[in-house]
Coordinates of C-alpha atoms in Angstrom, one line a residue:
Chain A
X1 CA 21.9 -7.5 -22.9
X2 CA 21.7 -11.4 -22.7
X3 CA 19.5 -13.2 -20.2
X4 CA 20.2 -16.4 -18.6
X5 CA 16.1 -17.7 -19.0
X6 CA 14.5 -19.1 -15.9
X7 CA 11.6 -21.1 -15.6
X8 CA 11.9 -24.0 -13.5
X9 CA 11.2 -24.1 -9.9
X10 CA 14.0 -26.6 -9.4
X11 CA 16.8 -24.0 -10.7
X12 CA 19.0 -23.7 -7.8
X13 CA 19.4 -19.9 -7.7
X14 CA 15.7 -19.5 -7.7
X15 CA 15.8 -22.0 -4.5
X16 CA 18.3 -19.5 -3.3
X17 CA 16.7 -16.4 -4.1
X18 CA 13.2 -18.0 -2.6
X19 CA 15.3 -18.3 0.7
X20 CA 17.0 -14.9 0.8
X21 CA 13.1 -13.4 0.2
X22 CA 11.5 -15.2 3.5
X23 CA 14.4 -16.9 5.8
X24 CA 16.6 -14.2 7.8
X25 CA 19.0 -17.1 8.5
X26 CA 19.6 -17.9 5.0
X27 CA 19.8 -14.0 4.4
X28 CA 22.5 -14.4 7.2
X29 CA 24.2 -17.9 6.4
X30 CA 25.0 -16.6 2.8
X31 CA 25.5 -12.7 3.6
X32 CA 23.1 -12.0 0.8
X33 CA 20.1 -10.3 0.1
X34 CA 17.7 -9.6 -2.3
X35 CA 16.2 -5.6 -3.3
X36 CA 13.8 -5.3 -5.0
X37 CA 12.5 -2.4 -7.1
X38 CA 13.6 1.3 -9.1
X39 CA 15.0 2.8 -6.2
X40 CA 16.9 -0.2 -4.5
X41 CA 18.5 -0.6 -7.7
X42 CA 19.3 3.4 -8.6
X43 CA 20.8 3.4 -5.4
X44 CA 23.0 0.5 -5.7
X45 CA 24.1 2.1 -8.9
X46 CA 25.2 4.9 -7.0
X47 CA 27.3 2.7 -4.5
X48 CA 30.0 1.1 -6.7
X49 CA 31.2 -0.4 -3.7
X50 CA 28.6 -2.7 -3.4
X51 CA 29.1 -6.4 -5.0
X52 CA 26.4 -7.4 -7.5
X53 CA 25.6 -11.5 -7.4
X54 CA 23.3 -10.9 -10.2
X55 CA 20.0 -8.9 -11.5
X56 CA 16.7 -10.2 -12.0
X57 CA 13.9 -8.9 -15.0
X58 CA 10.2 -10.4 -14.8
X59 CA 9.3 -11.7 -18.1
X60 CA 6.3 -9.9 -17.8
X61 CA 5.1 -6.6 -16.6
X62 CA 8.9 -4.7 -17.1
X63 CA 9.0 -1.5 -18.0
X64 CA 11.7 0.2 -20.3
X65 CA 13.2 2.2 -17.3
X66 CA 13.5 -1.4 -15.0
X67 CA 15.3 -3.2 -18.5
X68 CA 17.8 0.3 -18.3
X69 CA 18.6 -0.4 -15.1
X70 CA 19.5 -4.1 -14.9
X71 CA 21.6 -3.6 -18.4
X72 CA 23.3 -0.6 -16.1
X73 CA 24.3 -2.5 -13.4
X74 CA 24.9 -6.0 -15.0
X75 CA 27.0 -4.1 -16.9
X76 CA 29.0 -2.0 -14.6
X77 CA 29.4 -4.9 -11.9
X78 CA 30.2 -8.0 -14.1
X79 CA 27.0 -9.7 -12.5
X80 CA 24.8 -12.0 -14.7
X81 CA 21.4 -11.2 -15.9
X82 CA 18.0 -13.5 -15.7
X83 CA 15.2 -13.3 -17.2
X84 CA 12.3 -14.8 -14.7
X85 CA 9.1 -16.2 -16.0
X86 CA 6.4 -14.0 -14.1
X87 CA 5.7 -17.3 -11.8
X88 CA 8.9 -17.7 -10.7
X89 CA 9.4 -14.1 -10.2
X90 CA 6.2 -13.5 -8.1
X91 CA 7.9 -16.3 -6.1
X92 CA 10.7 -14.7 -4.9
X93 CA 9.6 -10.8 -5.0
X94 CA 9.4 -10.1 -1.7
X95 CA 6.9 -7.0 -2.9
X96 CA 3.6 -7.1 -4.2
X97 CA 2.9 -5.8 -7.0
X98 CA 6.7 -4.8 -7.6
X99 CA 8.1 -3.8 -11.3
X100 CA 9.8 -6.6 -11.8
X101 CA 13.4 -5.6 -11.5
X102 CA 15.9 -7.6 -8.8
X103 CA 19.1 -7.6 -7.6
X104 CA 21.1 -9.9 -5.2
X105 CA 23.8 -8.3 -3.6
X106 CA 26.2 -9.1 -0.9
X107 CA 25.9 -7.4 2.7
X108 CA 28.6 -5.3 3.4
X109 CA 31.3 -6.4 6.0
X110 CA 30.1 -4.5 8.9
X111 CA 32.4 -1.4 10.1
X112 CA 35.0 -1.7 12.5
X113 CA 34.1 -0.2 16.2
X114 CA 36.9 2.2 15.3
X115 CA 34.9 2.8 12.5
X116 CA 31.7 3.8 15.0
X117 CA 32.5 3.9 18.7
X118 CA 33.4 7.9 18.4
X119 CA 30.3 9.0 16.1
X120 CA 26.5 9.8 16.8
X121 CA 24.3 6.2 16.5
X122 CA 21.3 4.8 17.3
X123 CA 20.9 1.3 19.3
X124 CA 17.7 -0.6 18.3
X125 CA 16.8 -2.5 21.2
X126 CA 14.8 -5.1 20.0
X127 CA 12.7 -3.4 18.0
X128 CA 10.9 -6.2 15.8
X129 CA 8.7 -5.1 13.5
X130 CA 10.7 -4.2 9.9
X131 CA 8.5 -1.4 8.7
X132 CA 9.3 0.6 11.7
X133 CA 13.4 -0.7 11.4
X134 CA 13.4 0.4 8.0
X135 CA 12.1 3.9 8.4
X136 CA 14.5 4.4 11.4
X137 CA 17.6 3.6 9.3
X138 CA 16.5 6.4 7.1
X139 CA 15.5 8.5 9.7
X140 CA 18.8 8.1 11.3
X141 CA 20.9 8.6 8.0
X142 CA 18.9 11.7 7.4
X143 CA 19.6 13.1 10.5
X144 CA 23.0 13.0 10.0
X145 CA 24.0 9.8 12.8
X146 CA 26.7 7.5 11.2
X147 CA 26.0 4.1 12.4
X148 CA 22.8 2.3 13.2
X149 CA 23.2 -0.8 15.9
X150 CA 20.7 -3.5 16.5
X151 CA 20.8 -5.7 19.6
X152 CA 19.4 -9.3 19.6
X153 CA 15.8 -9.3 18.5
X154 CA 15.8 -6.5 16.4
X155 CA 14.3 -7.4 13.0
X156 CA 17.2 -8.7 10.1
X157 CA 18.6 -5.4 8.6
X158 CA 19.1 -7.0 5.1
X159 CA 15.3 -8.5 5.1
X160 CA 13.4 -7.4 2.4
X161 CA 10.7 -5.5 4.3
X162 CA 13.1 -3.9 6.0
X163 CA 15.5 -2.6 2.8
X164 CA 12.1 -1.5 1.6
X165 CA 11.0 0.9 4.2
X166 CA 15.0 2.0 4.7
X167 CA 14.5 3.4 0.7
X168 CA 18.2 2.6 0.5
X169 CA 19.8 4.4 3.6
X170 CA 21.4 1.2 4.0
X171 CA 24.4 2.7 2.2
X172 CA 25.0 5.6 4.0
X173 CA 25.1 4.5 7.3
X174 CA 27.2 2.4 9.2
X175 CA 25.4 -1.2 9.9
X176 CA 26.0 -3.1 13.1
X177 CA 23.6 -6.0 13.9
X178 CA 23.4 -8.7 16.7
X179 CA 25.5 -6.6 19.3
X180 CA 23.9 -7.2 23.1
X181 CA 23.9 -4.3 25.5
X182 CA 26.9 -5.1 27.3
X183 CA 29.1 -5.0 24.1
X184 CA 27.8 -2.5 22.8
X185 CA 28.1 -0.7 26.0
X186 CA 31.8 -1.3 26.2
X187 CA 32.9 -0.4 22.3
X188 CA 30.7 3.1 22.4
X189 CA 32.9 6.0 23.3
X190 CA 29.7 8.6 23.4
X191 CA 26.8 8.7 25.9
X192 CA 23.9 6.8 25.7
X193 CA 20.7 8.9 25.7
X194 CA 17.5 6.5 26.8
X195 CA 14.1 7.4 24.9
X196 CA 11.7 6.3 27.5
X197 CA 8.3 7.6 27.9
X198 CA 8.5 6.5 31.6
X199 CA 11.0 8.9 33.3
X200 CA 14.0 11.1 33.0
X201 CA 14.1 14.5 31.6
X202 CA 11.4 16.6 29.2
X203 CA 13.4 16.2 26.0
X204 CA 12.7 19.8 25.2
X205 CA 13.5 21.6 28.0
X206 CA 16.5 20.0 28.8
X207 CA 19.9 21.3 28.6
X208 CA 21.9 21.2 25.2
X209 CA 22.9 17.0 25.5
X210 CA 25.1 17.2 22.2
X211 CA 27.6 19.7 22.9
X212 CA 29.8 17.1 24.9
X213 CA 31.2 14.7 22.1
X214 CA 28.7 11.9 20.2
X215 CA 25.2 10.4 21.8
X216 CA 23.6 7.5 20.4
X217 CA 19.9 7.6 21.0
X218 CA 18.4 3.9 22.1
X219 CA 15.2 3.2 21.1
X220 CA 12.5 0.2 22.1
X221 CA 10.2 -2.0 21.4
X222 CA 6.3 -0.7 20.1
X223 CA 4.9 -1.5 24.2
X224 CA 7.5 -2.5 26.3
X225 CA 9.7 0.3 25.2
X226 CA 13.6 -0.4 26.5
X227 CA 14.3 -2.8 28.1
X228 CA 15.9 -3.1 32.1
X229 CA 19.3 -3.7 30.9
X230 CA 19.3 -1.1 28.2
X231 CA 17.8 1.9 31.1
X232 CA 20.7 0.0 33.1
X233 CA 23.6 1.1 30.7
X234 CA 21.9 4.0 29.7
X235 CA 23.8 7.7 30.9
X236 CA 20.6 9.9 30.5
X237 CA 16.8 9.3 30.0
X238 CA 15.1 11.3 28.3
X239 CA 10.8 11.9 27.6
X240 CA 9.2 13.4 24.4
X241 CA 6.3 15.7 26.0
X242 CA 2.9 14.4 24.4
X243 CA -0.5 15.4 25.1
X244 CA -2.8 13.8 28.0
X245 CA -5.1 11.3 26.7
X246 CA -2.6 10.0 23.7
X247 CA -0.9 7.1 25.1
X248 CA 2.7 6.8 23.1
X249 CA 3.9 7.4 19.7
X250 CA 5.0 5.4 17.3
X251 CA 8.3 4.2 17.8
X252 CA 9.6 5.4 14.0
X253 CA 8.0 8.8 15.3
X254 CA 9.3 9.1 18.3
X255 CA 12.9 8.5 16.6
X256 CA 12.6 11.0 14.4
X257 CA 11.2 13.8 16.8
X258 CA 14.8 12.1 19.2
X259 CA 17.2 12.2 16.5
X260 CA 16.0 15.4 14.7
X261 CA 16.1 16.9 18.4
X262 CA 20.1 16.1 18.1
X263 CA 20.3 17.4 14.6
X264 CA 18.7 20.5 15.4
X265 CA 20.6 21.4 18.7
X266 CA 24.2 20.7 17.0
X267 CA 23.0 23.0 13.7
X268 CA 22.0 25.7 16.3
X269 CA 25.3 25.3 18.2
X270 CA 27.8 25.4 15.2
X271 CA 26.0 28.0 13.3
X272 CA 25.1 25.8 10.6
X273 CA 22.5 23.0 9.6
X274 CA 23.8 19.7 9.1
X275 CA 23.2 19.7 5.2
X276 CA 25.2 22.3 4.8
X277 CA 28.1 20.8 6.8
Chain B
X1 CA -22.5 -13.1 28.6
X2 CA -24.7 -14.6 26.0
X3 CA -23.3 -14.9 22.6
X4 CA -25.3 -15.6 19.3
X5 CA -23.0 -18.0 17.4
X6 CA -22.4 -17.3 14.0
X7 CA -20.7 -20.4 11.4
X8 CA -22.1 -19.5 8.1
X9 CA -21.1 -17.3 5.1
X10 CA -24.3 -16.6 4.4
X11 CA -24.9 -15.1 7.6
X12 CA -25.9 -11.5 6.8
X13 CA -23.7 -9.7 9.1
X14 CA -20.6 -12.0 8.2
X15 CA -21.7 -10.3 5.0
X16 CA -21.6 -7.0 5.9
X17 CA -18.4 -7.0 8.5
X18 CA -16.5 -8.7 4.9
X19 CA -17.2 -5.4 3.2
X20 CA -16.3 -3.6 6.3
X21 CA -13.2 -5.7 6.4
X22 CA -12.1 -4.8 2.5
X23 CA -14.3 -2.0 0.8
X24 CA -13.9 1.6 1.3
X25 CA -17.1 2.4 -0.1
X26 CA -18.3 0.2 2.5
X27 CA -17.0 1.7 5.2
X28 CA -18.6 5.0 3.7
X29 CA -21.9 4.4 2.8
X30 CA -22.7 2.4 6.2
X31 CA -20.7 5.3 8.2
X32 CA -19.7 2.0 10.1
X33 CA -15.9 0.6 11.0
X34 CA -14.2 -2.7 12.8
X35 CA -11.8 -2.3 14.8
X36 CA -9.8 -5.0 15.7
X37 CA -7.1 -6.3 19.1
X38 CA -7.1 -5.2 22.9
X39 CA -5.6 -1.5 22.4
X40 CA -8.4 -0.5 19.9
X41 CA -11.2 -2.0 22.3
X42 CA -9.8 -0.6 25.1
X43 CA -9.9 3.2 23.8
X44 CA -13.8 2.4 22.7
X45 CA -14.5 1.7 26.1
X46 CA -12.8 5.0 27.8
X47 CA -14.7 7.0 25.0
X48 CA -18.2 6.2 26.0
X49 CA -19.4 8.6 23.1
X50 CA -18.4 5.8 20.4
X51 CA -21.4 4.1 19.1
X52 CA -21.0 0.5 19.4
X53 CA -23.0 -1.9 16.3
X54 CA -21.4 -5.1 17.9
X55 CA -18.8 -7.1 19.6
X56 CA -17.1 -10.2 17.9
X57 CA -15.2 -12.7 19.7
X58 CA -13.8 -15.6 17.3
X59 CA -14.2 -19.4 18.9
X60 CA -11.1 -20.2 18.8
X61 CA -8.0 -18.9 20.1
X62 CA -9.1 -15.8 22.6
X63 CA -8.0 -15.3 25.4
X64 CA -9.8 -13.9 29.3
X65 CA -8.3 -10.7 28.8
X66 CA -10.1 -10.6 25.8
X67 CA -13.5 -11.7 26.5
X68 CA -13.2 -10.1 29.8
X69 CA -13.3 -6.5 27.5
X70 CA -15.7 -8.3 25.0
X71 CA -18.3 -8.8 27.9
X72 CA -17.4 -5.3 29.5
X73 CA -18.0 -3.2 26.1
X74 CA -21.4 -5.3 25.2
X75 CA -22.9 -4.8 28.0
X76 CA -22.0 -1.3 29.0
X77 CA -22.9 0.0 25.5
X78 CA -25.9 -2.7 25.5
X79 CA -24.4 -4.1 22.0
X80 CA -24.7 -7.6 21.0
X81 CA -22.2 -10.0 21.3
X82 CA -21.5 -12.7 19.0
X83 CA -19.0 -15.4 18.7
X84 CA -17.9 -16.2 15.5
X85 CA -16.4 -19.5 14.2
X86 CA -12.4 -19.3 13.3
X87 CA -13.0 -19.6 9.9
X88 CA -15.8 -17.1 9.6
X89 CA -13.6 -14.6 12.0
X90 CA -10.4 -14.5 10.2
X91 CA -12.5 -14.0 6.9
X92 CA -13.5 -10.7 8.6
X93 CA -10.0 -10.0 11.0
X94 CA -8.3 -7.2 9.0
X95 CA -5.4 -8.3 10.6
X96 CA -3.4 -11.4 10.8
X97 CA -2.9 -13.4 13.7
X98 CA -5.2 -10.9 15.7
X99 CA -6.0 -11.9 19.6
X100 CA -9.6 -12.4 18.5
X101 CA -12.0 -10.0 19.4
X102 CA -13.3 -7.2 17.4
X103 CA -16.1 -4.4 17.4
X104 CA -18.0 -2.7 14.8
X105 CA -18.9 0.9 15.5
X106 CA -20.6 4.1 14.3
X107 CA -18.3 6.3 12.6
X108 CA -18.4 9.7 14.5
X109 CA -19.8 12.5 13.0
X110 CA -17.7 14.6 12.0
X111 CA -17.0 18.3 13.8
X112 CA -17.9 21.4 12.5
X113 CA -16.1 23.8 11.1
X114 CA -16.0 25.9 14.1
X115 CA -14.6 23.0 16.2
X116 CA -11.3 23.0 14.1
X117 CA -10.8 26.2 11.9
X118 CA -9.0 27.7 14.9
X119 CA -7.2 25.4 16.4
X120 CA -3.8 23.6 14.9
X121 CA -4.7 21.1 12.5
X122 CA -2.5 18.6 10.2
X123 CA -3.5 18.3 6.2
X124 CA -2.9 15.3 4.4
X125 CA -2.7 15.7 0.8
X126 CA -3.0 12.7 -1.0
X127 CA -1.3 10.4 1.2
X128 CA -2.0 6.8 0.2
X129 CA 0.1 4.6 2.5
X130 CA -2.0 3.5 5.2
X131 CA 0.0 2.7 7.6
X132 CA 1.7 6.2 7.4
X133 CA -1.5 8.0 7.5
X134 CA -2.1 6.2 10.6
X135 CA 0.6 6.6 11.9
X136 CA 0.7 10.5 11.4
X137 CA -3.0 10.6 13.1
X138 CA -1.5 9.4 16.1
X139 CA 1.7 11.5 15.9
X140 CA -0.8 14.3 15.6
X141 CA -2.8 13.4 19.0
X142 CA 0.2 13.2 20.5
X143 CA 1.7 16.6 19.6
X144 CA -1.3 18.3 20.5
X145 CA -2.9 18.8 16.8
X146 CA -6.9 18.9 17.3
X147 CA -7.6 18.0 13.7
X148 CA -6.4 16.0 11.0
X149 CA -7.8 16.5 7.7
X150 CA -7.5 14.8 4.9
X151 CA -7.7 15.9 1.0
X152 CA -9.1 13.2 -1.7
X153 CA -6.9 10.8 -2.8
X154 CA -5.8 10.0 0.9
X155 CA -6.4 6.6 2.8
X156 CA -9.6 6.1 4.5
X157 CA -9.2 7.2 8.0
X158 CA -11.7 4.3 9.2
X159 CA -10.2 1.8 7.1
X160 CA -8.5 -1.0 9.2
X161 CA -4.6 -0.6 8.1
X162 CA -5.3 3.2 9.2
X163 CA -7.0 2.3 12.6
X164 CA -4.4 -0.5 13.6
X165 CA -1.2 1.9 13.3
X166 CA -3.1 5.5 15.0
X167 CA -3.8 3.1 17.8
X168 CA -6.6 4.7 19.0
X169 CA -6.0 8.0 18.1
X170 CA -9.0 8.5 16.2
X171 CA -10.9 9.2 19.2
X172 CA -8.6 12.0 20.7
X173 CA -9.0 14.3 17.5
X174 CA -11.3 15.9 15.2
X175 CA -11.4 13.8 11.7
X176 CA -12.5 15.4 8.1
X177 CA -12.4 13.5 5.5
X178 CA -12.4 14.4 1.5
X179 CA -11.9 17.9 1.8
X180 CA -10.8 19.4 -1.2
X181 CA -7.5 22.3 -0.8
X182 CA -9.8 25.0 -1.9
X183 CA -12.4 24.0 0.8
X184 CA -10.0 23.8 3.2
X185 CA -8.1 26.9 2.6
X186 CA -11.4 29.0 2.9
X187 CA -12.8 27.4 6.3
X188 CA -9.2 27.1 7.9
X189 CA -8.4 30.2 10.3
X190 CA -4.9 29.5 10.7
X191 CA -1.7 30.0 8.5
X192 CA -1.0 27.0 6.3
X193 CA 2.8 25.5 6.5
X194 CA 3.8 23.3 4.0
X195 CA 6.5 21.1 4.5
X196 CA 8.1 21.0 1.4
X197 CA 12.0 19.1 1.0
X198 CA 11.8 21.7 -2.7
X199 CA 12.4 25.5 -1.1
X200 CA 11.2 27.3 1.9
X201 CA 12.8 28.1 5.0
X202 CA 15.0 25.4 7.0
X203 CA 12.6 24.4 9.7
X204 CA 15.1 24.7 12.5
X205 CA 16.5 28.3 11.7
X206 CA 13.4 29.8 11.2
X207 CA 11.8 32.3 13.7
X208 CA 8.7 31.4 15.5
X209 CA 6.2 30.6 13.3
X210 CA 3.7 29.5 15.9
X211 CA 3.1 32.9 17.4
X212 CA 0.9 34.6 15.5
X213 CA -2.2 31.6 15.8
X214 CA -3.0 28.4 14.5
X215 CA -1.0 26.7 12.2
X216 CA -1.5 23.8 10.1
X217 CA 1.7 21.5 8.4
X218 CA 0.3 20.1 5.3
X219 CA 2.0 16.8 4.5
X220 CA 2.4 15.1 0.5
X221 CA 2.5 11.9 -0.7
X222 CA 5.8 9.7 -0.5
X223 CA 7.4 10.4 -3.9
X224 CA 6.0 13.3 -5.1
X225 CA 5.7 15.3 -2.0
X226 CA 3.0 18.1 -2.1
X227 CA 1.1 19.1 -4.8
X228 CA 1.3 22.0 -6.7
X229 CA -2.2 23.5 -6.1
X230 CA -1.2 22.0 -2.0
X231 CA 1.7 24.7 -2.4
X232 CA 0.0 27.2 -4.0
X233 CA -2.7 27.2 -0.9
X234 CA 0.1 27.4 1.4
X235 CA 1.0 30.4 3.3
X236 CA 4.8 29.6 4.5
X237 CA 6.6 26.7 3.2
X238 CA 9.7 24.6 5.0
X239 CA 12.3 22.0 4.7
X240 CA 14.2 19.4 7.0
X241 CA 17.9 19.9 7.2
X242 CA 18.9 16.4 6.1
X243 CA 22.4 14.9 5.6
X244 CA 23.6 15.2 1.8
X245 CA 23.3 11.8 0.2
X246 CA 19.9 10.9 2.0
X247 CA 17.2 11.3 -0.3
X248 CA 14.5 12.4 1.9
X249 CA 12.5 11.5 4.7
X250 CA 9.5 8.9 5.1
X251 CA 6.4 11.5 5.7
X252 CA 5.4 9.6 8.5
X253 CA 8.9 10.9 10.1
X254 CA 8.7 14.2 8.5
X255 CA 5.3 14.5 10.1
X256 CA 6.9 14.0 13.3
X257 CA 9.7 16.4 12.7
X258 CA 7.0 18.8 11.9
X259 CA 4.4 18.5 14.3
X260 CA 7.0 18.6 17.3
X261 CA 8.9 21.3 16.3
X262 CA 5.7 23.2 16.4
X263 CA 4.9 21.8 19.9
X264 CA 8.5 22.6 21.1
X265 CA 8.0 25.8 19.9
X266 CA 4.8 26.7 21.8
X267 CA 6.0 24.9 24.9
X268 CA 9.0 27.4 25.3
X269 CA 7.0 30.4 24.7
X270 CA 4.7 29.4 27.5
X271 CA 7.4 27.9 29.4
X272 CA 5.3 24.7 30.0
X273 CA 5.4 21.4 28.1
X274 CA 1.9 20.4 26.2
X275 CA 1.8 18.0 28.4
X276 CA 1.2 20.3 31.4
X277 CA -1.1 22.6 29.2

């Protein structure tokens, strides 16, 4: 494979790249972003779909698996190749100690409502920190929900800390982002199920909630939880019974004991579990 | 209150809260701990049983809240107070942009045997992530687990990543650190289950597993998953139905999967939620 060498601070694709890795409006402005490491790339490879800009290789520090990879997908996607000197690499990595392998990619066109509206979701309302985004997206993609929805506040989708902790569920999901309440409220077809630790029903006990057509679970912020105008539009509210003395959980926890709750009642209902359906 | 004010490096306590702040083996050999922000002080002072070495409240930046808990856990647990210099305190904050108050306390003994080998319990078998073995402490507490465990090769449960995501749920269970599998599986009364993505039984089709006793879900690393001697300890062994095309779970989500179905579980035998128990 031949590498473009990079070296210089002043190339403009590493000024680029240097944006992409800290500034969610560049990552936004461009409809780029950066992913860093073995499985960002593998899964990429898996998604011919997705548009390579280019793939990155650290001068230093690459192992033969990484070098594999970037030939695979420069290859198969007609992106160019670089070569980064370590400096300029550790620059725009957006992991520590990562293993030196890169790709820039463009975002996805987001789905069309018709696309979403009729299928099971989850609505992040402003939910900002990305480690806990990240997980969620997996989460929800594991549990067999097609779209994930972030209001305003919600940390960027395509950041890198978030495409980390997501461990590339990003592609099997549908992605929605910036979408307030109200429109969400008026493109969803399904009902809106409120996670709230401060009222509505014992999650557990209640009556099966999936078997009338598709939910979306909603989920807070860590502390304030949902918001007014998100119990406001919500159809049901539902509690996750914890133990006295434990104040909350964590708000990737509490997703997945929400969204596994769904997953588990529809499997029980059609006779099947979801992986098998 | 009366503060000692502290500017130097060379201060010896500055010294020991850095290896505190940094060093395992620190935290270890001096059976000591900071803990850092409102929510962890808070929980120190409803546990009156926690030891408390000191109080820290850094110069700058603090706000009444903060000093107003500073003041009340110094002189309830007749600990010193001491204000610290900005620069001196964020050399020591294991957390950036913290509020600005912090305590160092006595690690709690560990329980006894007795205390935990009949009660349901959570084994962590090499989990490294921090913020996910925190996490799954507090997810833990909150299910109603009385113990979490941890094998070697798991994240300090005292360390500060670990202490910042349980959120003060280090003082609602029983902690046991470095406790090897064969250790384990002799003083444990209950039946092991290891949640395993490789073979078992789906979690959500099998019959009750918590009605025979105790249980405890033993939970891998990210990546690997459990380890073969983990497995070979283990008396039943599950998976997650997940959607085809999703990889797997993060463990701190599987954790909560696991944990709650458990709790479910026992809260429809009794016909009470844990939280009523």
């Amino acid at each position: 494979m031949s590498h473009l060498y990079i070296e210089s601070d002043a190339n403009p694709r590493v000024k680029r790249w240097k944006k992409l890795a800290t500034e969610l409006r560049a990552v936004r402005r461009e409809g780029a972003a950066l992913l860093e490491g073995i499985h960002l790339l593998q899964t990429v490879a898996e998604h011919p779909e997705v548009r390579v800009h280019a793939v990155m290789l650290c001068s230093g520090a690459v192992t033969e698996e990484a070098v594999d990879l970037a030939e695979t997908v420069s290859a198969e996607r007609k992106a160019p190749a670089f070569l980064l000197a370590d400096r300029i690499y550790s620059q725009i990595s957006p992991v520590e100690n990562g293993v030196g392998v890169m790709c820039e990619i463009e975002i996805p066109v987001p789905a069309s409502e018709d696309d979403w509206a009729w299928e099971d979701a989850l609505y992040l309302d402003g939910v900002q920190d990305a480690g806990n985004v990240g997980t969620m997206i997996r989460t929800a993609a594991a549990s067999g929900v097609k779209a994930v929805i972030a209001g305003p506040g919600t940390a960027g989708f395509w950041t890198p800390r978030v495409l980390r902790a997501a461990m590339g569920a990003h592609f099997s999901v549908h992605l929605i982002e910036g979408m307030n309440l109200r429109k969400f409220r008026e493109a969803y077809r399904g009902r809106l199920l409120a996670a709230d630790a401060r009222g509505g029903s014992n999650l557990f006990e209640a009556p099966d909630y999936t078997s009338a057509g598709p939910v979306c679970w909603m989920m807070g912020a860590e502390g304030p939880g949902l918001s007014a105008d998100a119990l406001a539009v919500s159809d049901e509210r539902y509690w996750i019974p914890i133990s006295p003395g434990v104040e909350s959980l964590n708000v990737g926890a509490a997703a997945a004991v929400c969204l596994f709750d769904s997953s588990r009642r529809r499997a029980l209902r059609k006779g099947t579990s979801p992986a098998a359906e």
